[in-house]
Tab-separated table of C-alpha atoms and ligand atoms in Angstrom:
chain	number	residue	atom	x	y	z
A	1	MET	CA	98.725	116.715	37.262
A	2	THR	CA	98.908	113.702	34.791
A	3	LYS	CA	96.772	111.019	36.801
A	4	VAL	CA	98.640	107.264	36.305
A	5	ALA	CA	95.999	104.048	36.938
A	6	PHE	CA	97.291	101.898	38.901
A	7	ALA	CA	96.241	98.199	39.294
A	8	SER	CA	97.721	94.843	40.539
A	9	ASP	CA	96.620	91.598	42.452
A	10	HIS	CA	98.051	90.370	45.486
A	11	ALA	CA	101.071	89.437	43.749
A	12	GLY	CA	102.170	92.786	42.655
A	13	TYR	CA	100.577	94.696	45.457
A	14	GLY	CA	104.255	95.479	46.966
A	15	LEU	CA	105.861	96.911	43.601
A	16	LYS	CA	102.412	98.819	42.936
A	17	ASN	CA	103.029	100.822	46.028
A	18	PHE	CA	106.833	100.952	45.211
A	19	LEU	CA	106.191	102.303	41.782
A	20	LYS	CA	103.073	104.520	42.772
A	21	GLU	CA	105.756	106.363	44.815
A	22	TYR	CA	108.258	106.452	42.129
A	23	ILE	CA	105.862	107.837	39.526
A	24	LYS	CA	104.884	110.631	42.290
A	25	GLU	CA	108.597	111.741	42.241
A	26	LYS	CA	108.405	111.921	38.529
A	27	GLY	CA	105.831	114.454	38.910
A	28	PHE	CA	102.356	112.203	38.304
A	29	GLU	CA	99.533	111.548	40.524
A	30	PRO	CA	98.606	107.628	40.940
A	31	VAL	CA	95.348	106.582	41.220
A	32	ASP	CA	94.736	103.372	42.520
A	33	PHE	CA	92.549	100.802	41.651
A	34	GLY	CA	93.199	98.334	44.264
A	35	THR	CA	94.078	95.890	45.498
A	36	ASP	CA	95.072	97.399	48.738
A	37	SER	CA	96.660	94.247	50.540
A	38	GLU	CA	98.398	91.042	49.915
A	39	GLU	CA	95.780	88.933	50.684
A	40	SER	CA	94.832	86.479	47.837
A	41	CYS	CA	92.525	88.164	45.113
A	42	ASP	CA	91.244	88.444	41.601
A	43	TYR	CA	93.070	90.672	39.215
A	44	PRO	CA	90.411	91.164	36.940
A	45	ASP	CA	88.414	93.115	39.895
A	46	TYR	CA	91.153	95.900	39.901
A	47	ALA	CA	92.209	95.564	36.186
A	48	HIS	CA	88.624	96.484	34.827
A	49	PRO	CA	87.991	99.680	36.731
A	50	ALA	CA	91.736	100.998	35.813
A	51	ALA	CA	91.115	100.002	32.157
A	52	THR	CA	87.626	102.116	32.228
A	53	ALA	CA	89.793	105.027	33.900
A	54	VAL	CA	92.316	105.373	30.668
A	55	GLU	CA	89.903	104.220	28.195
A	56	SER	CA	87.691	107.258	29.733
A	57	GLY	CA	90.520	109.515	29.714
A	58	GLU	CA	90.299	110.226	34.079
A	59	CYS	CA	93.947	108.739	33.503
A	60	GLU	CA	96.381	109.309	30.916
A	61	PHE	CA	97.992	105.921	31.110
A	62	GLY	CA	98.112	103.080	33.420
A	63	ILE	CA	100.822	100.670	35.231
A	64	ALA	CA	99.416	97.159	36.246
A	65	MET	CA	101.025	94.472	37.375
A	66	CYS	CA	100.261	90.856	38.897
A	67	GLY	CA	102.784	87.994	39.405
A	68	THR	CA	103.254	86.783	35.805
A	69	GLY	CA	101.640	90.066	34.197
A	70	ASN	CA	99.709	87.856	31.754
A	71	GLY	CA	96.390	87.553	33.883
A	72	ILE	CA	96.176	91.039	34.225
A	73	ALA	CA	97.306	91.818	30.772
A	74	MET	CA	94.462	89.839	28.949
A	75	THR	CA	91.995	91.383	30.984
A	76	LEU	CA	93.034	94.792	30.119
A	77	ASN	CA	93.208	93.923	26.687
A	78	LYS	CA	89.542	93.081	26.901
A	79	HIS	CA	88.805	96.658	26.554
A	80	GLN	CA	88.391	97.893	23.060
A	81	GLY	CA	90.189	101.315	24.022
A	82	ILE	CA	93.272	99.639	25.715
A	83	ARG	CA	96.414	98.647	24.433
A	84	ALA	CA	98.067	96.742	27.548
A	85	ALA	CA	102.046	95.623	27.000
A	86	LEU	CA	103.691	93.231	29.075
A	87	CYS	CA	106.820	94.306	29.476
A	88	TRP	CA	110.311	92.911	31.270
A	89	ALA	CA	113.209	94.480	29.804
A	90	PRO	CA	113.494	98.231	29.115
A	91	GLU	CA	113.649	97.427	25.464
A	92	LEU	CA	110.148	95.961	25.211
A	93	ALA	CA	108.753	99.010	26.896
A	94	GLU	CA	110.544	101.548	24.610
A	95	LEU	CA	108.881	99.550	21.539
A	96	ALA	CA	105.492	99.415	23.286
A	97	LYS	CA	105.114	102.923	23.273
A	98	GLN	CA	106.867	103.568	19.840
A	99	HIS	CA	105.446	100.942	18.072
A	100	ASN	CA	102.456	100.285	19.842
A	101	ASN	CA	101.522	103.513	21.766
A	102	ALA	CA	100.934	101.103	24.804
A	103	ASN	CA	98.551	102.991	27.453
A	104	ILE	CA	98.920	100.661	29.782
A	105	LEU	CA	102.567	99.450	30.935
A	106	VAL	CA	102.096	95.640	32.325
A	107	LEU	CA	105.104	93.991	34.735
A	108	PRO	CA	105.348	90.802	35.594
A	109	ALA	CA	105.928	91.547	39.649
A	110	ARG	CA	107.267	88.213	40.275
A	111	PHE	CA	109.939	88.107	37.767
A	112	VAL	CA	111.270	91.853	37.761
A	113	SER	CA	113.232	93.633	40.603
A	114	LYS	CA	112.581	97.079	41.587
A	115	GLU	CA	115.595	98.200	40.267
A	116	GLU	CA	114.474	96.476	36.757
A	117	ALA	CA	110.845	97.779	37.269
A	118	ILE	CA	112.141	101.612	37.478
A	119	LYS	CA	114.205	101.124	34.330
A	120	ILE	CA	111.334	99.717	32.316
A	121	VAL	CA	109.167	102.433	34.042
A	122	ASP	CA	111.657	104.880	32.745
A	123	ALA	CA	111.759	103.515	29.187
A	124	TYR	CA	108.113	103.540	28.733
A	125	LEU	CA	107.888	107.314	30.035
A	126	ASP	CA	110.689	108.468	27.962
A	127	SER	CA	109.670	107.052	24.754
A	128	LYS	CA	107.211	108.538	22.153
A	129	PHE	CA	104.900	107.260	19.978
A	130	GLU	CA	106.387	107.083	16.461
A	131	GLY	CA	103.213	107.178	14.318
A	132	GLY	CA	103.210	106.801	10.699
A	133	ARG	CA	102.574	102.946	9.616
A	134	HIS	CA	102.013	102.255	13.460
A	135	GLU	CA	99.194	104.409	13.707
A	136	ARG	CA	97.285	102.378	10.753
A	137	ARG	CA	97.844	99.197	12.522
A	138	ILE	CA	96.921	100.214	15.866
A	139	ALA	CA	93.869	101.429	14.573
A	140	LYS	CA	92.797	97.816	13.428
A	141	ILE	CA	93.597	96.642	16.713
A	142	PRO	CA	89.982	97.109	18.182
A	143	VAL	CA	87.713	94.501	16.663
A	144	ALA	CA	85.664	97.317	14.960
A	145	GLY	CA	88.616	98.489	13.112
A	146	CYS	CA	89.699	94.961	11.892
A	147	GLY	CA	87.421	94.542	8.867
A	148	CYS	CA	86.186	91.282	10.046
A	149	LYS	CA	82.458	90.293	10.024
B	201	RB5	C1	98.626	84.759	41.298
B	201	RB5	O1	99.037	83.685	42.183
B	201	RB5	C2	98.836	84.567	40.020
B	201	RB5	O2	98.222	83.676	39.449
B	201	RB5	C3	98.807	85.775	39.385
B	201	RB5	O3	99.439	86.775	40.027
B	201	RB5	C4	99.188	86.315	37.956
B	201	RB5	O4	100.262	85.536	37.925
B	201	RB5	C5	98.189	85.483	36.782
B	201	RB5	O5	98.153	85.534	35.615
């Protein structure tokens, strides 16, 4: 079964649990890297292990959230093999897959409803990377691939 890495802080905890159930119904296996309660915590503690699981291939892709989505996306994107995309509308999730081959979908938990979150996740799951010119561009995202000295 395809494994999906999940990570959130306290602000995303409720939405994470909801989406773990949804993803199970879609035939995926959620792997939860925390947090495991609504007690205030620090999102990097959960983002880094989830990013490592996606980078290593243990998980095929990831879904992550914090209040705004910004802090957890910033943390995930410190990993050179991660392309985490903050998406608050289905069209953004679609393009994040089509153009950026995003391997972690990030949601702003305090700014999307559960119904909106499902539409965003569906848009991400139902889209395919288009390759071509986008392949060349995403190859330049890692620091080692940018040609800078
Ligand atoms: C937590 O209050 C909040 O700062 C966090 O969830 C996130 O929005 C940070 O980027």
